[in-house]
Amino acid sequence: MSVDKANLCDSLLTWLQTFQVPSCDSKRDLTSGVAIAHVLHRIDPSWFNETWLGRIKEESEANWRLKVSNLKKVLQSMLEYYHDVLGQQVSDEHLPDVNLIGEMGDGTELGKLLQLVLGCAVSCEKKQEQIQQIMTLEESVQHVVMTAIQELLTKEPSLEPGSPESYGDFDYQSRKYYFLSEEAGEKEDLTQHCRDLEHQLSLGVEERLSLQTEIRSLRERLSRSDSLDASTTAITGKKLLLLQSQMEQLQEENYRLENSRDDLSVRAETLEREVADLLQRNEELTSLAHEAQALKDEMDILRHSSDRVNQLEALVDTYKRKLEDLGDLRRQVRLLEERNTVYMQRTCELEEELRRANAVRSQLDTYKRQAHELHTKHTAEAMKAEKWQFEYKNLHDKYEALLKEKERLISERDSLREANDELRCAQVQQEYLKGTGDLSDGDVTVGNLAAEILPTELKETVVRLQSENKMLCAQEETYMQKLVKVQAELEEAQRSKNTLETQNRLNLQQISELRSQVEELQKALQQQDSKNEDVSGIICALALFFLTVNRHIFHSHGSPETSYSF
């Protein structure tokens, strides 16, 4: 019956957590070998003692090579425990690959390793306690754990400590354990081998002593049988022959055991010499193994240091590039410092200009007041222009009335002239008949005669009309002069009004432009927080405003003496 190693790993992790050892929360914690070592120490403290537990490095979480080293130590100690204490040999099928566990955290290989730990637990002296602890787990976990135990027990061949097969396979096992653990494991195997040989030798000596005692008892019985009666001799002859044959067999067996004892003594001496040599070699190999393990650990540390060195070299390259960038930044800083010096000078100049600008702020207030006065004057001039336009309209109406009256008088005059001409014709005809003198005198006479012939009312009417005509002509001339003067003033006022309206419109447009510029300057000041730009903007705005005021004053008064320069 086989079980899935990945599923087995999860179940055995649950079983290991019942030991309440540190760092046993997940499969990743088991890859360092520290938790497994603590569990083995709980299983058999006499074999997996504190000295052995101190060889397990607990600071191996960040280095997979140290993890592999810890796992190899744990696996080698478990194999020795199986061989020396439990008298069992672990098959190659159950041997895990600790490199995959330490480097990649392979669940299958970790399951094999935990299965060996489970075998140690259920085969040790406290196996009843361990089995009772397993029975407290969940049913599914119990089923997986029991299946793993059956698989491990059915595939592990038992091995008696003193059997000859173990001696024949001793060198192979010791080499295999050595290469698996990369440490010295030959000393314990040789010691166990010597203990097995001594046990066999003591058994052979005890058997020889028992045979010698039996021979002595048979000889005593034989000596006592000589004194017996002949009858008893005949009866006991067959037994004697049987005993003699048995004695011969026992003597042969004794000779064989003595020869075997001599051989075993020679072999024991040879084995003792070999044990001495092996112990000496074991000490050398142990020292070499410790040196090799120390070198291996140092190699792991050096590899880790090499990785760290590679990282530091990459970091140094990065710092070199940053140092080059820093050189460029320093050059840029020098350029910026030079620019900053220029900007500081420019700032000083701008501050000086700002002080001058503060000095002319009073002038700006004056210009504002003047602009306000000009605006007031412009309003008064506009009112005057409206008044003049109203007077012009009244005069124009009077003028049209006078024109109508003039036309009426002209028509009346024309009718009077016709009547006058008719009278003159009648008088001329009378005078012609009498033969008057020259034309000039005749005219005066005709006029006088016409005046005499005309009735009194007509005369009065003519005189009145003539006087009115003269008065109207005088008034017409006066009104015409006034009209011309008023028209001139009206045209001048209209021109002034148009000029002021144009100037006002230009002023409003410039004011709106100045407001937009002021808003832009405020935004630029908030965004850049630059005092230089603020001062420059204020000066530019003041210059534009002063130019505008000068232009306005110049156009309003028409005289350069009233304008101001900035």
XYZ file of N, CA and C in Angstrom, residues 209-428:
660
model
N 32.546 -23.934 28.163
C 32.568 -24.247 29.585
C 31.460 -25.231 29.956
N 30.274 -25.025 29.353
C 29.175 -25.960 29.661
C 29.488 -27.356 29.144
N 30.133 -27.452 27.971
C 30.525 -28.761 27.452
C 31.593 -29.402 28.336
N 32.551 -28.652 28.800
C 33.574 -29.225 29.688
C 32.961 -29.731 30.992
N 31.999 -28.974 31.505
C 31.322 -29.431 32.744
C 30.575 -30.729 32.505
N 29.922 -30.811 31.357
C 29.188 -32.042 31.035
C 30.140 -33.218 30.858
N 31.312 -32.987 30.277
C 32.307 -34.061 30.108
C 32.818 -34.533 31.461
N 33.073 -33.605 32.348
C 33.537 -34.004 33.670
C 32.477 -34.819 34.385
N 31.256 -34.408 34.245
C 30.195 -35.186 34.916
C 30.089 -36.586 34.312
N 30.260 -36.697 33.004
C 30.210 -38.009 32.371
C 31.410 -38.875 32.800
N 32.552 -38.295 32.958
C 33.716 -39.066 33.399
C 33.524 -39.544 34.829
N 32.960 -38.674 35.636
C 32.685 -39.098 37.010
C 31.689 -40.253 37.010
N 30.687 -40.147 36.192
C 29.702 -41.228 36.107
C 30.376 -42.505 35.574
N 31.321 -42.323 34.659
C 32.028 -43.496 34.128
C 32.899 -44.156 35.204
N 33.555 -43.320 36.002
C 34.385 -43.919 37.087
C 33.522 -44.618 38.126
N 32.353 -44.056 38.386
C 31.468 -44.716 39.333
C 30.881 -45.997 38.734
N 30.747 -46.043 37.487
C 30.180 -47.246 36.844
C 31.163 -48.420 36.875
N 32.490 -48.203 37.043
C 33.452 -49.309 37.119
C 33.280 -50.130 38.394
N 32.843 -49.511 39.459
C 32.678 -50.199 40.738
C 31.364 -50.959 40.855
N 30.541 -50.845 39.846
C 29.239 -51.517 39.902
C 29.397 -53.020 39.621
N 28.399 -53.648 39.868
C 28.339 -55.095 39.668
C 28.318 -55.411 38.190
N 28.715 -56.687 37.863
C 28.743 -57.104 36.457
C 27.367 -57.102 35.861
N 26.399 -57.438 36.754
C 25.015 -57.438 36.232
C 24.609 -56.061 35.810
N 24.964 -55.155 36.663
C 24.617 -53.773 36.297
C 25.427 -53.331 35.099
N 26.659 -53.973 34.979
C 27.468 -53.603 33.813
C 26.812 -54.048 32.538
N 26.274 -55.280 32.558
C 25.595 -55.740 31.351
C 24.395 -54.882 31.020
N 23.724 -54.459 32.119
C 22.509 -53.652 31.862
C 22.883 -52.286 31.317
N 23.941 -51.744 31.940
C 24.281 -50.361 31.555
C 25.309 -50.309 30.424
N 25.621 -51.467 29.817
C 26.617 -51.455 28.741
C 26.161 -50.611 27.555
N 24.907 -50.872 27.227
C 24.384 -50.097 26.078
C 24.384 -48.598 26.362
N 24.007 -48.246 27.619
C 24.008 -46.819 27.949
C 25.409 -46.257 27.927
N 26.373 -47.145 28.379
C 27.748 -46.680 28.391
C 28.251 -46.423 26.988
N 27.923 -47.408 26.117
C 28.325 -47.206 24.721
C 27.703 -45.923 24.155
N 26.432 -45.743 24.528
C 25.754 -44.508 24.039
C 26.406 -43.254 24.599
N 26.773 -43.365 25.880
C 27.401 -42.197 26.489
C 28.797 -41.972 25.924
N 29.496 -43.123 25.647
C 30.821 -42.969 25.046
C 30.742 -42.302 23.672
N 29.752 -42.765 22.927
C 29.585 -42.128 21.602
C 29.253 -40.649 21.753
N 28.394 -40.382 22.735
C 28.061 -38.961 22.957
C 29.283 -38.192 23.430
N 30.099 -38.853 24.270
C 31.289 -38.181 24.762
C 32.254 -37.908 23.616
N 32.376 -38.935 22.724
C 33.243 -38.714 21.573
C 32.733 -37.546 20.721
N 31.425 -37.554 20.562
C 30.864 -36.443 19.783
C 31.124 -35.117 20.474
N 30.956 -35.135 21.785
C 31.183 -33.886 22.519
C 32.654 -33.491 22.498
N 33.548 -34.526 22.567
C 34.963 -34.194 22.466
C 35.291 -33.608 21.100
N 34.703 -34.268 20.077
C 34.921 -33.697 18.736
C 34.380 -32.260 18.651
N 33.183 -32.131 19.238
C 32.611 -30.762 19.234
C 33.492 -29.822 20.034
N 34.091 -30.370 21.150
C 34.977 -29.536 21.959
C 36.214 -29.147 21.174
N 36.791 -30.191 20.456
C 37.958 -29.879 19.624
C 37.607 -28.829 18.553
N 36.431 -29.088 17.989
C 36.015 -28.125 16.943
C 35.830 -26.716 17.524
N 35.219 -26.643 18.728
C 35.023 -25.337 19.358
C 36.346 -24.712 19.781
N 37.311 -25.639 20.261
C 38.621 -25.081 20.606
C 39.314 -24.525 19.376
N 39.209 -25.335 18.265
C 39.792 -24.807 17.019
C 39.094 -23.495 16.609
N 37.762 -23.566 16.765
C 37.023 -22.348 16.439
C 37.405 -21.211 17.365
N 37.634 -21.578 18.659
C 38.049 -20.537 19.598
C 39.399 -19.977 19.219
N 40.330 -20.897 18.850
C 41.642 -20.394 18.433
C 41.515 -19.489 17.209
N 40.682 -20.019 16.256
C 40.480 -19.175 15.055
C 39.866 -17.844 15.425
N 38.869 -17.930 16.326
C 38.228 -16.684 16.719
C 39.181 -15.789 17.499
N 40.071 -16.430 18.307
C 41.055 -15.613 19.014
C 41.968 -14.909 18.036
N 42.454 -15.721 17.032
C 43.308 -15.096 16.008
C 42.543 -14.000 15.283
N 41.285 -14.387 14.930
C 40.479 -13.394 14.223
C 40.182 -12.190 15.114
N 39.992 -12.481 16.446
C 39.753 -11.364 17.359
C 40.958 -10.460 17.454
N 42.172 -11.120 17.547
C 43.381 -10.296 17.568
C 43.508 -9.481 16.286
N 43.208 -10.217 15.156
C 43.271 -9.480 13.872
C 42.264 -8.335 13.860
N 41.041 -8.647 14.328
C 40.009 -7.604 14.349
C 40.348 -6.482 15.327
N 41.035 -6.887 16.459
C 41.442 -5.834 17.381
C 42.461 -4.903 16.737
N 43.401 -5.570 16.007
C 44.370 -4.715 15.297
C 43.647 -3.853 14.255
N 42.687 -4.529 13.550
C 41.932 -3.750 12.568
C 41.112 -2.648 13.235
N 40.560 -3.034 14.423
C 39.781 -2.009 15.145
C 40.682 -0.858 15.564
N 41.891 -1.206 16.035
C 42.818 -0.139 16.415
C 43.135 0.748 15.208
N 43.452 0.025 14.070
C 43.732 0.800 12.852
C 42.516 1.630 12.439
N 41.354 0.951 12.508
C 40.138 1.666 12.104
C 39.815 2.816 13.052
N 40.103 2.583 14.357
C 39.866 3.682 15.295
C 40.788 4.860 14.995
N 42.076 4.483 14.709
C 42.997 5.554 14.354
C 42.549 6.246 13.079
N 42.156 5.390 12.098
C 41.662 5.962 10.839
C 40.356 6.746 11.072
N 39.567 6.183 12.005
C 38.313 6.856 12.308
C 38.557 8.236 12.904
N 39.566 8.280 13.814
C 39.898 9.582 14.389
C 40.366 10.544 13.301
N 41.234 9.998 12.397
C 41.683 10.858 11.301
C 40.506 11.293 10.436
N 39.645 10.286 10.107
C 38.493 10.627 9.264
C 37.526 11.559 9.991
N 37.432 11.344 11.321
C 36.545 12.236 12.086
C 37.048 13.668 12.039
N 38.395 13.786 12.289
C 38.957 15.137 12.205
C 38.780 15.714 10.805
N 39.041 14.814 9.777
C 38.856 15.286 8.402
C 37.384 15.628 8.128
N 36.500 14.784 8.700
C 35.065 15.046 8.472
C 34.653 16.356 9.114
N 35.169 16.574 10.369
C 34.850 17.845 11.010
C 35.422 19.009 10.214
N 36.675 18.807 9.747
C 37.254 19.866 8.920
C 36.446 20.060 7.638
N 36.048 18.895 7.029
C 35.257 18.993 5.803
C 33.914 19.681 6.060
N 33.293 19.302 7.203
C 32.014 19.939 7.517
C 32.203 21.425 7.787
N 33.295 21.721 8.529
C 33.566 23.140 8.784
C 33.839 23.881 7.481
N 34.647 23.212 6.595
C 34.912 23.835 5.301
C 33.634 23.961 4.470
N 32.775 22.922 4.568
C 31.523 22.977 3.820
C 30.624 24.107 4.321
N 30.547 24.197 5.664
C 29.774 25.311 6.219
C 30.382 26.647 5.829
N 31.737 26.671 5.895
C 32.399 27.910 5.490
C 32.158 28.189 4.011
N 32.146 27.065 3.209
C 31.859 27.233 1.789
C 30.445 27.777 1.573
N 29.500 27.233 2.352
C 28.130 27.759 2.245
C 28.073 29.229 2.620
N 28.810 29.549 3.706
C 28.835 30.958 4.119
C 29.509 31.814 3.046
N 30.605 31.263 2.470
C 31.301 32.003 1.411
C 30.420 32.151 0.176
N 29.655 31.085 -0.146
C 28.737 31.223 -1.288
C 27.695 32.292 -1.013
N 27.188 32.233 0.223
C 26.230 33.289 0.581
C 26.894 34.654 0.529
N 28.154 34.708 1.014
C 28.894 35.967 0.947
C 29.152 36.368 -0.501
N 29.423 35.338 -1.370
C 29.640 35.636 -2.790
C 28.382 36.240 -3.411
N 27.239 35.655 -3.082
C 25.985 36.253 -3.577
C 25.841 37.679 -3.074
N 26.188 37.834 -1.779
C 26.113 39.194 -1.221
C 27.098 40.120 -1.915
N 28.308 39.587 -2.245
C 29.312 40.392 -2.941
C 28.807 40.791 -4.319
N 28.158 39.832 -5.011
C 27.600 40.177 -6.328
C 26.559 41.281 -6.209
N 25.725 41.149 -5.181
C 24.726 42.206 -4.971
C 25.402 43.538 -4.668
N 26.463 43.480 -3.831
C 27.169 44.722 -3.492
C 27.884 45.298 -4.710
N 28.443 44.401 -5.585
C 29.072 44.901 -6.806
C 28.056 45.604 -7.696
N 26.882 44.964 -7.811
C 25.824 45.635 -8.585
C 25.452 46.964 -7.949
N 25.413 46.976 -6.599
C 25.101 48.223 -5.900
C 26.195 49.260 -6.114
N 27.473 48.790 -6.135
C 28.591 49.705 -6.388
C 28.498 50.286 -7.792
N 28.155 49.423 -8.779
C 27.970 49.936 -10.136
C 26.869 50.990 -10.174
N 25.812 50.693 -9.449
C 24.720 51.685 -9.385
C 25.205 52.982 -8.769
N 25.995 52.843 -7.679
C 26.510 54.056 -7.038
C 27.479 54.804 -7.957
N 28.247 54.050 -8.770
C 29.149 54.711 -9.722
C 28.349 55.532 -10.725
N 27.280 54.889 -11.247
C 26.437 55.654 -12.177
C 25.826 56.872 -11.492
N 25.397 56.661 -10.237
C 24.841 57.803 -9.516
C 25.910 58.862 -9.257
N 27.193 58.412 -9.038
C 28.266 59.365 -8.827
C 28.519 60.179 -10.088
N 28.469 59.493 -11.263
C 28.591 60.231 -12.522
C 27.451 61.234 -12.665
N 26.252 60.760 -12.349
C 25.109 61.693 -12.390
C 25.317 62.828 -11.398
N 25.949 62.508 -10.241
C 26.215 63.543 -9.255
C 27.201 64.572 -9.778
N 28.222 64.095 -10.562
C 29.144 65.044 -11.190
C 28.419 65.993 -12.132
N 27.522 65.396 -12.957
C 26.716 66.253 -13.840
C 25.874 67.219 -13.032
N 25.305 66.715 -11.939
C 24.480 67.593 -11.099
C 25.326 68.705 -10.468
N 26.570 68.365 -10.104
C 27.426 69.406 -9.536
C 27.725 70.488 -10.568
N 28.001 70.047 -11.834
C 28.204 71.045 -12.883
C 26.961 71.892 -13.068
N 25.810 71.218 -13.048
C 24.572 71.980 -13.174
C 24.376 72.917 -11.989
N 24.811 72.450 -10.787
C 24.698 73.309 -9.603
C 25.578 74.541 -9.746
N 26.808 74.336 -10.287
C 27.675 75.488 -10.503
C 27.047 76.471 -11.484
N 26.500 75.926 -12.585
C 25.819 76.804 -13.540
C 24.649 77.521 -12.879
N 23.899 76.758 -12.070
C 22.760 77.370 -11.386
C 23.213 78.415 -10.381
N 24.376 78.156 -9.733
C 24.893 79.166 -8.814
C 25.265 80.439 -9.558
N 25.901 80.265 -10.736
C 26.217 81.455 -11.542
C 24.938 82.176 -11.952
N 23.966 81.383 -12.415
C 22.695 82.013 -12.770
C 22.062 82.666 -11.550
N 22.201 82.007 -10.414
C 21.635 82.570 -9.195
C 22.294 83.896 -8.842
N 23.635 83.957 -9.078
C 24.340 85.219 -8.840
C 23.795 86.321 -9.743
N 23.638 85.946 -11.041
C 23.071 86.925 -11.988
C 21.664 87.321 -11.549
N 20.891 86.293 -11.131
C 19.532 86.591 -10.692
C 19.527 87.452 -9.422
N 20.488 87.219 -8.543
C 20.566 88.038 -7.343
C 20.870 89.488 -7.703
N 21.816 89.664 -8.656
C 22.086 91.027 -9.107
C 20.845 91.654 -9.722
N 20.193 90.838 -10.562
C 18.963 91.340 -11.174
C 17.901 91.625 -10.107
N 17.887 90.799 -9.074
C 16.935 91.019 -7.980
C 17.237 92.314 -7.253
N 18.534 92.562 -7.034
C 18.909 93.825 -6.389
C 18.473 95.015 -7.237
N 18.729 94.876 -8.572
C 18.297 95.961 -9.451
C 16.783 96.132 -9.405
N 16.086 94.994 -9.415
C 14.626 95.076 -9.381
C 14.138 95.629 -8.056
N 14.837 95.278 -6.964
C 14.458 95.864 -5.682
C 14.677 97.369 -5.688
N 15.783 97.782 -6.327
C 16.020 99.220 -6.446
C 14.906 99.871 -7.266
N 14.556 99.204 -8.365
C 13.451 99.726 -9.170
C 12.149 99.705 -8.378
N 11.992 98.684 -7.539
C 10.786 98.639 -6.712
C 10.747 99.798 -5.729
N 11.906 100.122 -5.167
C 11.935 101.293 -4.285
C 11.579 102.559 -5.046
N 12.130 102.654 -6.277
C 11.752 103.814 -7.092
C 10.265 103.782 -7.420
N 9.774 102.567 -7.680
C 8.340 102.445 -7.968
C 7.502 102.833 -6.760
N 7.961 102.471 -5.574
C 7.262 102.896 -4.362
C 7.302 104.410 -4.224
N 8.435 104.976 -4.675
C 8.543 106.435 -4.596
C 7.552 107.129 -5.516
N 7.280 106.494 -6.668
C 6.371 107.149 -7.625
C 4.930 106.718 -7.401
N 4.672 105.941 -6.362
C 3.282 105.579 -6.091
C 2.458 106.806 -5.703
N 3.130 107.738 -5.020
C 2.422 108.990 -4.698
C 2.031 109.714 -5.974
N 2.985 109.737 -6.970
C 2.647 110.338 -8.253
C 1.487 109.590 -8.903
N 1.490 108.284 -8.748
C 0.389 107.515 -9.308
C -0.943 107.913 -8.671
N -0.925 108.114 -7.354
C -2.150 108.595 -6.709
C -2.563 109.951 -7.250
N -1.539 110.809 -7.453
C -1.834 112.129 -8.032
C -2.460 111.987 -9.413
N -1.856 111.075 -10.210
C -2.396 110.861 -11.556
C -3.813 110.322 -11.489
N -4.061 109.478 -10.501
C -5.420 108.965 -10.355
C -6.396 110.093 -10.035
N -5.964 110.990 -9.117
C -6.840 112.134 -8.801
C -7.051 113.004 -10.018
N -5.947 113.245 -10.779
C -6.081 114.044 -11.995
C -7.015 113.366 -12.987
N -6.879 112.052 -13.083
C -7.776 111.330 -13.983
C -9.224 111.474 -13.537
N -9.421 111.432 -12.206
C -10.780 111.618 -11.687
C -11.294 113.027 -11.995
N -10.415 114.039 -11.820
C -10.816 115.404 -12.151
C -11.126 115.536 -13.627
N -10.281 114.909 -14.446
C -10.545 114.958 -15.890
C -11.868 114.300 -16.223
N -12.122 113.200 -15.541
C -13.415 112.566 -15.769
C -14.566 113.492 -15.358
N -14.383 114.211 -14.241
C -15.409 115.168 -13.810
C -15.574 116.280 -14.838
N -14.414 116.810 -15.311
C -14.478 117.838 -16.347
C -15.159 117.324 -17.595
N -14.814 116.075 -17.928
C -15.446 115.486 -19.121
C -16.956 115.411 -18.948
N -17.395 115.089 -17.735
C -18.834 115.037 -17.474
C -19.461 116.424 -17.600
N -18.750 117.451 -17.036
C -19.272 118.829 -17.132
C -19.334 119.295 -18.576
N -18.248 118.989 -19.352
C -18.239 119.363 -20.766
C -19.359 118.656 -21.529
N -19.609 117.407 -21.147
C -20.704 116.700 -21.802
C -22.045 117.370 -21.490
N -22.217 117.817 -20.236
C -23.448 118.534 -19.888
C -23.553 119.838 -20.658
N -22.420 120.568 -20.750
C -22.439 121.801 -21.539
C -22.781 121.522 -22.991
N -22.201 120.449 -23.517
C -22.489 120.117 -24.923
C -23.969 119.827 -25.108
N -24.563 119.118 -24.154
C -26.001 118.860 -24.254
C -26.804 120.170 -24.157
N -26.348 121.072 -23.258
C -27.034 122.372 -23.130
C -26.934 123.164 -24.419
N -25.685 123.164 -24.979
C -25.514 123.889 -26.241
C -26.339 123.264 -27.343
N -26.412 121.984 -27.357
C -27.230 121.339 -28.380
C -28.708 121.705 -28.217
N -29.162 121.796 -26.945
C -30.547 122.200 -26.707
C -30.784 123.645 -27.163
N -29.828 124.543 -26.822
C -29.957 125.934 -27.281
C -29.917 126.014 -28.805
N -29.034 125.208 -29.379
C -28.952 125.179 -30.837
C -30.285 124.734 -31.431
N -30.898 123.781 -30.843
C -32.195 123.319 -31.347
C -33.238 124.424 -31.234
N -33.254 125.151 -30.076
C -34.202 126.255 -29.927
C -33.944 127.347 -30.955
N -32.651 127.697 -31.119
C -32.312 128.721 -32.106
C -32.667 128.281 -33.519
N -32.464 126.971 -33.749
C -32.815 126.480 -35.087
C -34.323 126.580 -35.331
N -35.096 126.295 -34.288
C -36.552 126.447 -34.437
C -36.920 127.903 -34.678
N -36.278 128.812 -33.895
C -36.533 130.242 -34.124
C -36.109 130.656 -35.535
N -34.987 130.110 -35.940
C -34.481 130.441 -37.268
C -35.471 130.003 -38.341
N -36.007 128.819 -38.199
C -37.004 128.371 -39.173
C -38.251 129.242 -39.128
N -38.665 129.665 -37.893
C -39.829 130.575 -37.809
C -39.542 131.907 -38.490
N -38.306 132.418 -38.279
C -37.905 133.665 -38.937
C -37.862 133.506 -40.447
N -37.398 132.332 -40.885
C -37.380 132.115 -42.345
C -38.779 132.139 -42.915
N -39.697 131.494 -42.192
C -41.080 131.520 -42.662
C -41.639 132.956 -42.682
N -41.328 133.695 -41.589
C -41.770 135.096 -41.543
C -41.123 135.907 -42.645
N -39.858 135.611 -42.908
C -39.146 136.306 -43.980
C -39.791 136.029 -45.316
N -40.139 134.801 -45.554
C -40.793 134.464 -46.828
C -42.137 135.172 -46.953
N -42.876 135.213 -45.783
C -44.154 135.927 -45.843
C -43.936 137.397 -46.174
N -42.929 138.013 -45.486
C -42.645 139.423 -45.754
C -42.156 139.631 -47.179
N -41.385 138.687 -47.690
C -40.891 138.822 -49.063
C -42.049 138.766 -50.043
N -42.965 137.834 -49.765
C -44.134 137.757 -50.655
C -44.994 139.036 -50.580
N -45.105 139.557 -49.323
C -45.862 140.819 -49.150
C -45.135 141.967 -49.821
N -43.817 141.936 -49.651
C -43.021 142.999 -50.317
C -43.174 142.929 -51.827
N -43.151 141.730 -52.337
C -43.300 141.572 -53.789
C -44.659 142.116 -54.280
N -45.680 141.807 -53.469
C -47.022 142.314 -53.868
C -47.066 143.841 -53.804
N -46.403 144.401 -52.732
C -46.332 145.850 -52.625
C -45.519 146.434 -53.773
N -44.485 145.762 -54.133
C -43.680 146.251 -55.256
C -44.499 146.246 -56.549
N -45.281 145.220 -56.730
C -46.123 145.194 -57.941
C -47.126 146.356 -57.944
N -47.716 146.555 -56.736
C -48.656 147.686 -56.656
C -47.946 148.992 -56.895
N -46.755 149.131 -56.314
C -45.928 150.307 -56.482
C -45.564 150.480 -57.947
N -45.215 149.383 -58.574
C -44.863 149.462 -59.996
C -46.056 149.896 -60.835
N -47.195 149.392 -60.487
C -48.407 149.801 -61.238
C -48.681 151.295 -61.078
N -48.521 151.760 -59.827
C -48.720 153.183 -59.593
C -47.688 153.998 -60.335
N -46.487 153.497 -60.300
C -45.440 154.211 -61.030
C -45.717 154.234 -62.526
N -46.215 153.143 -63.002
C -46.554 153.123 -64.458
C -47.660 154.148 -64.796
N -48.611 154.186 -63.909
C -49.691 155.146 -64.151
C -49.166 156.564 -64.078
N -48.318 156.849 -63.139
C -47.752 158.171 -62.981
C -46.836 158.482 -64.129
N -46.104 157.494 -64.589
C -45.180 157.709 -65.709
C -45.970 158.049 -66.951
